[in-house]
C-alpha positions as a Markdown table, in Angstrom:
| # | Residue | x | y | z |
|---|---|---|---|---|
| 1 | Met | -48.2 | -20.1 | 80.6 |
| 2 | Ser | -47.2 | -17.2 | 78.4 |
| 3 | Arg | -49.7 | -15.2 | 76.3 |
| 4 | Lys | -48.2 | -16.7 | 73.1 |
| 5 | Thr | -48.6 | -20.2 | 74.4 |
| 6 | Ser | -52.2 | -19.5 | 75.5 |
| 7 | Leu | -53.0 | -18.2 | 72.1 |
| 8 | Asp | -51.5 | -21.1 | 70.3 |
| 9 | Ala | -53.3 | -23.5 | 72.7 |
| 10 | Leu | -56.6 | -21.7 | 72.2 |
| 11 | Phe | -56.5 | -21.9 | 68.4 |
| 12 | Gly | -54.6 | -25.2 | 68.2 |
| 13 | Ala | -52.1 | -23.3 | 66.0 |
| 14 | Lys | -49.2 | -25.1 | 64.4 |
| 15 | Ala | -46.5 | -22.6 | 63.8 |
| 16 | Pro | -45.4 | -22.3 | 60.2 |
| 17 | Glu | -42.2 | -24.1 | 59.4 |
| 18 | Arg | -39.3 | -21.6 | 59.7 |
| 19 | Leu | -36.5 | -21.6 | 57.3 |
| 20 | Ser | -32.9 | -20.9 | 58.2 |
| 21 | Ala | -30.6 | -18.4 | 56.5 |
| 22 | Asp | -29.6 | -21.0 | 53.9 |
| 23 | Asn | -33.2 | -21.8 | 53.1 |
| 24 | Arg | -33.3 | -25.1 | 55.0 |
| 25 | Pro | -35.8 | -26.0 | 57.6 |
| 26 | Ala | -34.7 | -24.7 | 61.0 |
| 27 | Pro | -34.1 | -27.2 | 63.9 |
| 28 | Ala | -37.2 | -28.4 | 65.7 |
| 29 | Pro | -38.0 | -26.5 | 68.9 |
| 30 | Pro | -36.6 | -28.0 | 72.1 |
| 31 | Thr | -38.6 | -30.6 | 74.1 |
| 32 | Leu | -38.7 | -31.4 | 77.7 |
| 33 | Ser | -36.3 | -34.2 | 78.7 |
| 34 | Ala | -33.7 | -35.2 | 81.2 |
| 35 | Asp | -31.1 | -33.6 | 79.0 |
| 36 | Asn | -33.2 | -30.5 | 78.5 |
| 37 | Pro | -35.1 | -29.8 | 81.7 |
| 38 | Ser | -35.5 | -26.1 | 80.9 |
| 39 | Ala | -37.5 | -26.5 | 77.7 |
| 40 | Pro | -41.0 | -25.2 | 77.9 |
| 41 | Pro | -43.7 | -27.8 | 78.6 |
| 42 | Pro | -45.7 | -28.9 | 75.6 |
| 43 | Val | -49.3 | -27.9 | 75.3 |
| 44 | Leu | -51.4 | -31.0 | 76.2 |
| 45 | Gly | -54.8 | -32.0 | 74.9 |
| 46 | Pro | -56.1 | -32.8 | 71.4 |
| 47 | Ala | -55.8 | -30.2 | 68.7 |
| 48 | Arg | -59.0 | -28.5 | 67.7 |
| 49 | Ala | -60.3 | -28.1 | 64.2 |
| 50 | Arg | -60.4 | -24.5 | 63.4 |
| 51 | Ser | -63.1 | -22.6 | 61.6 |
| 52 | Gly | -62.2 | -20.3 | 58.7 |
| 53 | Ala | -62.5 | -17.2 | 60.9 |
| 54 | Val | -60.3 | -18.7 | 63.6 |
| 55 | Arg | -57.7 | -19.8 | 61.1 |
| 56 | Ala | -57.6 | -16.3 | 59.6 |
| 57 | Met | -57.2 | -14.8 | 63.0 |
| 58 | Gly | -54.4 | -17.3 | 63.8 |
| 59 | Ala | -52.6 | -16.5 | 60.5 |
| 60 | Thr | -52.9 | -12.8 | 61.3 |
| 61 | Leu | -51.4 | -13.3 | 64.8 |
| 62 | Asp | -48.7 | -15.5 | 63.4 |
| 63 | Asp | -47.8 | -12.8 | 60.8 |
| 64 | Leu | -47.8 | -10.1 | 63.5 |
| 65 | Lys | -45.5 | -12.2 | 65.7 |
| 66 | Ala | -43.2 | -12.9 | 62.7 |
| 67 | Arg | -43.0 | -9.2 | 62.0 |
| 68 | Ala | -42.2 | -8.3 | 65.6 |
| 69 | Arg | -39.5 | -10.9 | 65.6 |
| 70 | Ser | -38.0 | -9.5 | 62.5 |
| 71 | Ala | -38.1 | -6.0 | 63.9 |
| 72 | Asp | -36.4 | -7.1 | 67.1 |
| 73 | Asn | -33.8 | -9.1 | 65.2 |
| 74 | Leu | -33.0 | -6.1 | 63.0 |
| 75 | Glu | -32.4 | -4.0 | 66.0 |
| 76 | Thr | -30.1 | -6.6 | 67.5 |
| 77 | Gly | -28.4 | -7.4 | 64.2 |
| 78 | Ser | -29.5 | -11.0 | 63.9 |
| 79 | Val | -31.4 | -10.8 | 60.7 |
| 80 | Val | -30.0 | -12.8 | 57.8 |
| 81 | Ala | -31.7 | -11.8 | 54.5 |
| 82 | Glu | -31.2 | -12.4 | 50.8 |
| 83 | Leu | -30.6 | -9.1 | 49.1 |
| 84 | Asp | -30.5 | -8.2 | 45.5 |
| 85 | Thr | -26.9 | -7.0 | 44.7 |
| 86 | Ala | -28.4 | -4.0 | 42.9 |
| 87 | Gln | -29.6 | -2.8 | 46.3 |
| 88 | Ile | -26.1 | -2.9 | 47.8 |
| 89 | Asp | -23.4 | -0.2 | 47.8 |
| 90 | Gly | -19.8 | -0.6 | 48.8 |
| 91 | Ser | -18.3 | 0.7 | 52.0 |
| 92 | Phe | -17.5 | 4.5 | 52.1 |
| 93 | Val | -13.9 | 3.5 | 52.7 |
| 94 | Ala | -12.3 | 1.3 | 50.1 |
| 95 | Asp | -10.0 | -1.4 | 51.5 |
| 96 | Arg | -9.0 | -3.2 | 48.3 |
| 97 | Val | -6.9 | -2.4 | 45.2 |
| 98 | Ser | -8.7 | -3.7 | 42.2 |
| 99 | Asp | -7.1 | -6.5 | 40.3 |
| 100 | Ala | -8.7 | -7.7 | 37.0 |
| 101 | Thr | -6.2 | -10.6 | 36.9 |
| 102 | Asp | -7.1 | -12.0 | 40.4 |
| 103 | Pro | -7.3 | -15.8 | 40.0 |
| 104 | Ala | -9.0 | -16.1 | 43.4 |
| 105 | Met | -12.1 | -14.2 | 42.1 |
| 106 | Ala | -12.9 | -17.0 | 39.6 |
| 107 | Gly | -12.6 | -19.5 | 42.4 |
| 108 | Leu | -15.0 | -17.5 | 44.6 |
| 109 | Val | -17.5 | -17.3 | 41.8 |
| 110 | Glu | -17.4 | -21.1 | 41.3 |
| 111 | Ser | -17.7 | -21.6 | 45.0 |
| 112 | Met | -20.8 | -19.4 | 45.3 |
| 113 | Arg | -22.4 | -21.1 | 42.3 |
| 114 | Ser | -22.8 | -24.1 | 44.7 |
| 115 | Gly | -24.1 | -21.9 | 47.5 |
| 116 | Gln | -22.9 | -19.0 | 49.8 |
| 117 | Gln | -21.5 | -20.4 | 53.0 |
| 118 | Val | -20.7 | -17.1 | 54.9 |
| 119 | Pro | -23.1 | -14.1 | 54.8 |
| 120 | Ile | -21.8 | -10.6 | 54.3 |
| 121 | Leu | -22.4 | -7.8 | 56.8 |
| 122 | Val | -24.3 | -4.7 | 55.7 |
| 123 | Arg | -26.0 | -1.8 | 57.4 |
| 124 | Pro | -29.1 | 0.1 | 56.2 |
| 125 | His | -27.7 | 2.9 | 54.0 |
| 126 | Pro | -27.5 | 6.1 | 56.0 |
| 127 | Glu | -28.4 | 8.3 | 53.0 |
| 128 | Ala | -30.5 | 6.1 | 50.7 |
| 129 | Gln | -33.7 | 4.5 | 51.9 |
| 130 | Gly | -34.1 | 0.9 | 50.8 |
| 131 | Arg | -30.4 | 0.4 | 50.1 |
| 132 | Tyr | -27.6 | -1.2 | 52.1 |
| 133 | Gln | -23.9 | -0.4 | 52.6 |
| 134 | Ile | -21.3 | -3.1 | 52.9 |
| 135 | Ala | -19.1 | -3.4 | 56.0 |
| 136 | Tyr | -17.4 | -6.5 | 54.6 |
| 137 | Gly | -18.1 | -9.0 | 51.8 |
| 138 | His | -17.3 | -6.9 | 48.7 |
| 139 | Arg | -15.9 | -9.8 | 46.7 |
| 140 | Arg | -18.9 | -12.0 | 47.6 |
| 141 | Val | -21.2 | -9.3 | 46.3 |
| 142 | Arg | -19.2 | -9.1 | 43.1 |
| 143 | Ala | -19.4 | -12.9 | 42.7 |
| 144 | Ala | -23.1 | -12.9 | 43.3 |
| 145 | Ala | -23.7 | -10.1 | 40.8 |
| 146 | Glu | -21.7 | -12.0 | 38.2 |
| 147 | Leu | -23.8 | -15.1 | 38.8 |
| 148 | Gly | -27.0 | -13.0 | 38.8 |
| 149 | Ile | -28.1 | -14.3 | 42.3 |
| 150 | Lys | -29.0 | -12.7 | 45.5 |
| 151 | Val | -26.5 | -12.5 | 48.4 |
| 152 | Arg | -27.1 | -13.6 | 51.9 |
| 153 | Ala | -26.4 | -10.7 | 54.3 |
| 154 | Val | -26.5 | -9.9 | 58.0 |
| 155 | Ile | -28.3 | -6.6 | 58.3 |
| 156 | Arg | -27.2 | -4.6 | 61.3 |
| 157 | Pro | -27.4 | -0.9 | 62.3 |
| 158 | Leu | -23.8 | 0.4 | 62.5 |
| 159 | Thr | -22.2 | 3.7 | 63.1 |
| 160 | Asp | -19.4 | 4.8 | 60.9 |
| 161 | Asp | -16.8 | 3.8 | 63.5 |
| 162 | Glu | -18.4 | 0.4 | 64.0 |
| 163 | Leu | -18.5 | -0.2 | 60.3 |
| 164 | Val | -14.8 | 0.5 | 59.7 |
| 165 | Val | -13.8 | -1.5 | 62.7 |
| 166 | Ala | -15.9 | -4.5 | 61.6 |
| 167 | Gln | -14.5 | -4.1 | 58.1 |
| 168 | Gly | -10.9 | -4.1 | 59.3 |
| 169 | Lys | -11.4 | -7.0 | 61.7 |
| 170 | Glu | -12.9 | -9.2 | 59.0 |
| 171 | Asn | -10.0 | -8.4 | 56.7 |
| 172 | Leu | -7.5 | -9.2 | 59.5 |
| 173 | Asp | -9.3 | -12.5 | 60.4 |
| 174 | Arg | -9.3 | -13.6 | 56.7 |
| 175 | Arg | -5.7 | -12.4 | 56.2 |
| 176 | Asp | -6.3 | -11.6 | 52.6 |
| 177 | Leu | -5.3 | -7.9 | 52.4 |
| 178 | Ser | -1.9 | -7.2 | 51.0 |
| 179 | Tyr | 0.5 | -4.7 | 52.7 |
| 180 | Ile | -0.3 | -1.9 | 50.3 |
| 181 | Glu | -4.0 | -2.4 | 50.6 |
| 182 | Arg | -3.7 | -2.1 | 54.4 |
| 183 | Ala | -1.6 | 1.0 | 54.0 |
| 184 | Phe | -4.1 | 2.7 | 51.8 |
| 185 | Phe | -7.0 | 1.6 | 54.1 |
| 186 | Ala | -5.3 | 3.4 | 57.0 |
| 187 | Leu | -4.6 | 6.5 | 54.9 |
| 188 | Arg | -8.2 | 6.7 | 53.7 |
| 189 | Leu | -9.5 | 6.4 | 57.3 |
| 190 | Glu | -7.1 | 9.2 | 58.3 |
| 191 | Met | -8.3 | 11.4 | 55.4 |
| 192 | Arg | -11.8 | 11.0 | 56.6 |
| 193 | Ser | -10.7 | 12.3 | 60.1 |
| 194 | Phe | -11.3 | 9.1 | 62.0 |
| 195 | Pro | -9.6 | 9.2 | 65.4 |
| 196 | Arg | -6.3 | 7.4 | 65.6 |
| 197 | Glu | -7.7 | 4.9 | 68.2 |
| 198 | Val | -10.5 | 3.9 | 65.7 |
| 199 | Ile | -7.9 | 3.4 | 63.0 |
| 200 | Cys | -5.8 | 1.3 | 65.4 |
| 201 | Ala | -8.9 | -0.8 | 66.2 |
| 202 | Ala | -9.8 | -1.2 | 62.5 |
| 203 | Met | -6.2 | -2.2 | 61.7 |
| 204 | Ala | -5.7 | -4.2 | 64.9 |
| 205 | Thr | -2.3 | -2.7 | 65.5 |
| 206 | Asp | -0.6 | 0.1 | 67.5 |
| 207 | Pro | -0.2 | 3.8 | 66.6 |
| 208 | Pro | 3.5 | 3.5 | 65.5 |
| 209 | Asn | 2.5 | 0.8 | 63.0 |
| 210 | Val | -0.4 | 2.8 | 61.8 |
| 211 | Ser | 1.9 | 5.8 | 61.2 |
| 212 | Arg | 4.2 | 3.6 | 59.1 |
| 213 | Phe | 1.3 | 2.3 | 57.0 |
| 214 | Ile | 0.2 | 5.9 | 56.4 |
| 215 | Thr | 3.7 | 7.1 | 55.6 |
| 216 | Val | 4.1 | 4.4 | 52.9 |
| 217 | Ala | 0.7 | 5.2 | 51.4 |
| 218 | Arg | 1.4 | 8.9 | 51.3 |
| 219 | Thr | 4.8 | 8.3 | 49.5 |
| 220 | Ile | 3.6 | 6.2 | 46.6 |
| 221 | Pro | 1.3 | 7.8 | 44.0 |
| 222 | Glu | -2.1 | 6.1 | 44.1 |
| 223 | Asp | -2.4 | 5.7 | 40.3 |
| 224 | Ile | 0.9 | 3.7 | 40.3 |
| 225 | Val | -0.6 | 1.4 | 43.0 |
| 226 | Ala | -3.8 | 1.0 | 41.0 |
| 227 | Ala | -1.8 | 0.0 | 38.0 |
| 228 | Ile | 0.3 | -2.5 | 39.9 |
| 229 | Gly | -2.6 | -4.0 | 42.0 |
| 230 | Pro | -2.4 | -5.5 | 45.5 |
| 231 | Ala | 0.9 | -7.3 | 44.9 |
| 232 | Pro | 0.5 | -9.7 | 48.0 |
| 233 | Lys | 4.1 | -10.9 | 47.8 |
| 234 | Ala | 5.5 | -7.4 | 48.3 |
| 235 | Gly | 5.9 | -6.3 | 51.9 |
| 236 | Arg | 6.8 | -3.0 | 53.4 |
| 237 | Pro | 10.6 | -3.0 | 52.5 |
| 238 | Arg | 10.0 | -3.5 | 48.8 |
| 239 | Trp | 7.2 | -0.9 | 48.7 |
| 240 | Met | 9.5 | 1.6 | 50.6 |
| 241 | Asp | 12.3 | 0.8 | 48.1 |
| 242 | Leu | 10.0 | 1.6 | 45.2 |
| 243 | Ala | 8.8 | 4.8 | 46.9 |
| 244 | Glu | 12.3 | 6.0 | 47.5 |
| 245 | Arg | 13.3 | 5.3 | 43.9 |
| 246 | Ile | 10.2 | 7.1 | 42.6 |
| 247 | Gln | 11.0 | 10.2 | 44.7 |
| 248 | Ser | 14.6 | 10.4 | 43.6 |
| 249 | Lys | 14.3 | 9.3 | 40.0 |
| 250 | Gly | 10.9 | 10.4 | 38.8 |
| 251 | Arg | 8.3 | 8.2 | 37.1 |
| 252 | Val | 8.9 | 8.6 | 33.4 |
| 253 | Ala | 10.0 | 5.0 | 32.9 |
| 254 | Ile | 7.1 | 3.7 | 35.0 |
| 255 | Asp | 4.5 | 5.7 | 33.1 |
| 256 | Arg | 5.9 | 4.3 | 29.8 |
| 257 | Leu | 5.7 | 0.8 | 31.3 |
| 258 | Ile | 2.2 | 0.8 | 32.8 |
| 259 | Gly | 0.7 | 1.9 | 29.5 |
| 260 | Asp | 2.0 | -1.3 | 27.8 |
| 261 | Glu | -0.6 | -4.0 | 27.1 |
| 262 | Ala | 1.9 | -6.7 | 28.0 |
| 263 | Phe | 2.3 | -5.1 | 31.4 |
| 264 | Gln | -1.5 | -5.1 | 32.0 |
| 265 | Ala | -1.7 | -8.8 | 31.2 |
| 266 | Met | 0.8 | -9.7 | 33.9 |
| 267 | Ser | -0.2 | -10.9 | 37.4 |
| 268 | Thr | -0.1 | -8.2 | 40.1 |
| 269 | Asp | 3.1 | -9.5 | 41.6 |
| 270 | Glu | 4.7 | -9.6 | 38.2 |
| 271 | Arg | 3.6 | -6.0 | 37.6 |
| 272 | Phe | 5.2 | -4.9 | 40.9 |
| 273 | Ala | 8.5 | -6.7 | 39.9 |
| 274 | Ala | 8.4 | -5.1 | 36.4 |
| 275 | Val | 7.9 | -1.5 | 37.8 |
| 276 | Leu | 10.7 | -2.0 | 40.4 |
| 277 | Ala | 13.0 | -3.3 | 37.7 |
| 278 | Ala | 12.2 | -0.5 | 35.3 |
| 279 | Ile | 13.0 | 2.3 | 37.8 |
| 280 | Ser | 16.0 | 0.3 | 39.1 |
| 281 | Ala | 17.4 | -0.1 | 35.6 |
| 282 | Lys | 17.2 | 3.7 | 35.2 |
| 283 | Thr | 19.1 | 4.2 | 38.4 |
| 284 | Ala | 21.7 | 1.6 | 37.5 |
| 285 | Ala | 22.2 | 3.2 | 34.1 |
| 286 | Lys | 23.0 | 6.5 | 35.7 |
| 287 | Arg | 25.3 | 4.9 | 38.2 |
| 288 | Lys | 27.2 | 3.2 | 35.4 |
| 289 | Ala | 27.6 | 6.2 | 33.2 |
| 290 | Lys | 30.9 | 6.1 | 31.4 |
| 291 | Pro | 33.6 | 8.5 | 32.7 |
| 292 | Lys | 34.5 | 11.4 | 30.4 |
| 293 | Asn | 37.8 | 13.0 | 29.7 |
| 294 | Trp | 38.2 | 16.7 | 29.6 |
| 295 | Leu | 40.6 | 17.8 | 26.8 |
| 296 | Asp | 42.6 | 20.9 | 26.6 |
| 297 | Gly | 43.2 | 23.0 | 23.5 |
| 298 | Glu | 46.0 | 20.5 | 22.4 |
| 299 | Gly | 43.7 | 17.5 | 22.7 |
| 300 | Arg | 45.3 | 16.2 | 25.9 |
| 301 | Ala | 43.1 | 14.5 | 28.6 |
| 302 | Val | 44.1 | 16.8 | 31.4 |
| 303 | Ala | 41.1 | 15.8 | 33.6 |
| 304 | Arg | 38.7 | 12.8 | 34.0 |
| 305 | Ile | 35.1 | 13.2 | 35.1 |
| 306 | Glu | 33.0 | 10.5 | 36.7 |
| 307 | Arg | 29.4 | 11.0 | 37.8 |
| 308 | Thr | 27.3 | 8.8 | 40.1 |
| 309 | Asp | 23.9 | 9.3 | 41.7 |
| 310 | Asn | 25.1 | 12.0 | 44.1 |
| 311 | Arg | 28.8 | 12.4 | 43.4 |
| 312 | Phe | 31.0 | 14.2 | 40.9 |
| 313 | Val | 34.6 | 13.0 | 40.8 |
| 314 | Leu | 37.3 | 15.1 | 39.1 |
| 315 | Thr | 40.7 | 13.4 | 38.5 |
| 316 | Ile | 43.5 | 15.6 | 37.3 |
| 317 | Asn | 46.4 | 14.2 | 35.4 |
| 318 | Glu | 49.3 | 16.1 | 37.0 |
| 319 | Glu | 51.8 | 14.4 | 34.8 |
| 320 | Leu | 50.3 | 16.5 | 32.0 |
| 321 | Glu | 49.5 | 19.6 | 34.1 |
| 322 | Pro | 51.6 | 19.7 | 37.3 |
| 323 | Glu | 50.2 | 21.5 | 40.4 |
| 324 | Leu | 46.8 | 22.1 | 38.8 |
| 325 | Gly | 45.1 | 20.4 | 41.7 |
| 326 | Asp | 46.7 | 22.6 | 44.2 |
| 327 | His | 45.7 | 25.7 | 42.2 |
| 328 | Leu | 42.0 | 24.5 | 42.1 |
| 329 | Met | 42.0 | 23.8 | 45.8 |
| 330 | Ser | 43.4 | 27.3 | 46.6 |
| 331 | Arg | 40.4 | 28.8 | 44.8 |
| 332 | Phe | 37.8 | 26.3 | 45.9 |
| 333 | Ala | 36.2 | 28.5 | 48.5 |
| 334 | Glu | 35.9 | 31.3 | 45.9 |
| 335 | Ile | 34.4 | 28.9 | 43.4 |
| 336 | Leu | 31.9 | 27.5 | 45.9 |
| 337 | Ala | 30.7 | 31.0 | 46.9 |
| 338 | Glu | 30.3 | 32.0 | 43.3 |
| 339 | His | 28.4 | 28.8 | 42.6 |
| 340 | Arg | 26.0 | 29.4 | 45.5 |
| 341 | Ala | 25.5 | 33.0 | 44.6 |
| 342 | Arg | 24.6 | 32.0 | 41.0 |
| 343 | Lys | 22.0 | 29.5 | 42.4 |
| 344 | Glu | 20.3 | 32.3 | 44.4 |
C-alpha cells in the first residue's frame, strides 16, 4: 500500500473533486474489475469521522499533494490553465500578416463565445516573470481578449528552437497560413539566425523549398505585403510575378493605390489582384506606347521609332532617304563606343 493510500485510509479522506481543463468534473478514478485488473484496490473498512484537527491536517496534505502534482505537470508540460489575455505576449517570431477584413476572425469569436475547444500553447516568458509567450494560438488569444474572457492554455517550458518548431507544426497541421505568410515566417527565422535544419523542421519542408520561400520574402517589400494582407488564394507564381514587376517598374502606382480608402475596404485577395493589376497596367501602357515619326527639316517622316520594355526599334524609310541604313550601320561601332564612353 502506498504512502498516499495509507494517509487517505488513516484519515478517511475523500479527495476533493477534480475539474478538467474545461471546468467539468474529471472522470472517476479506475476501479478493480475484470476489464481493469490493474486498477489499485479500494481501501476497505468504514470511513471514520474526522476531528477538526485531523480534517485540517488532511486538507493541508491534500493541498501539498495538489501543489506537487501541479509542479510535476508544469515540468512535463501537462498543465492546462486559464490565463488572463493581459498576461500573454505573442511569439518572438511573427507568423501571420494582419488582416482587419478577415471574415474568419468574427467566426472564431462567435465560436469561443460558446467555449474554447482547443487550448493554446504557451511557455513561461523567458524575460518577464509572471507572463507567458505564445507558441501557437494567437488568433484564439485575440478572440478571448475581444470577448473579455480568459483563455485556456497548455503551459510548457520550451527552448526557442522548440517554440518555433511547435509554432510551425501547428500552422502546418491547421493549413491556415497563406504562401506569403509562410515565406515571411521562414525569412524572420533566418534573420534571427536559426539554423537551417530548425527552419526546415518548423516549415516541415526541405532546404531548397525553404530557400525559395526566403527568396520570395526578400524580393517583395514588407510594407506592400502588410497593405495587401495574407492573400490566401495567391501562390508562389503570382507573388513572384508581382515581385518581378515591382523590381522592374517601381512602386509609384502601388503606393498611390494602397493609400486609397476603397482599396483598404477590399478583401485581402481583392487587394492582391488590385495591386497586380495596377502595376501590370503600367507595364502594358509602356508596351503599347505609340510609335513616333522622326521628321527631317522638310517635315518628311524619314524614320519611325518604336519603344517596348527593353527594345528600341528604328525603321528608316529608304524611299525618302536611300542608303541611310547602310550609312548608319557603317558607323554603328563608332556610335556604340561613343555611347559607352559617355555613360562612363
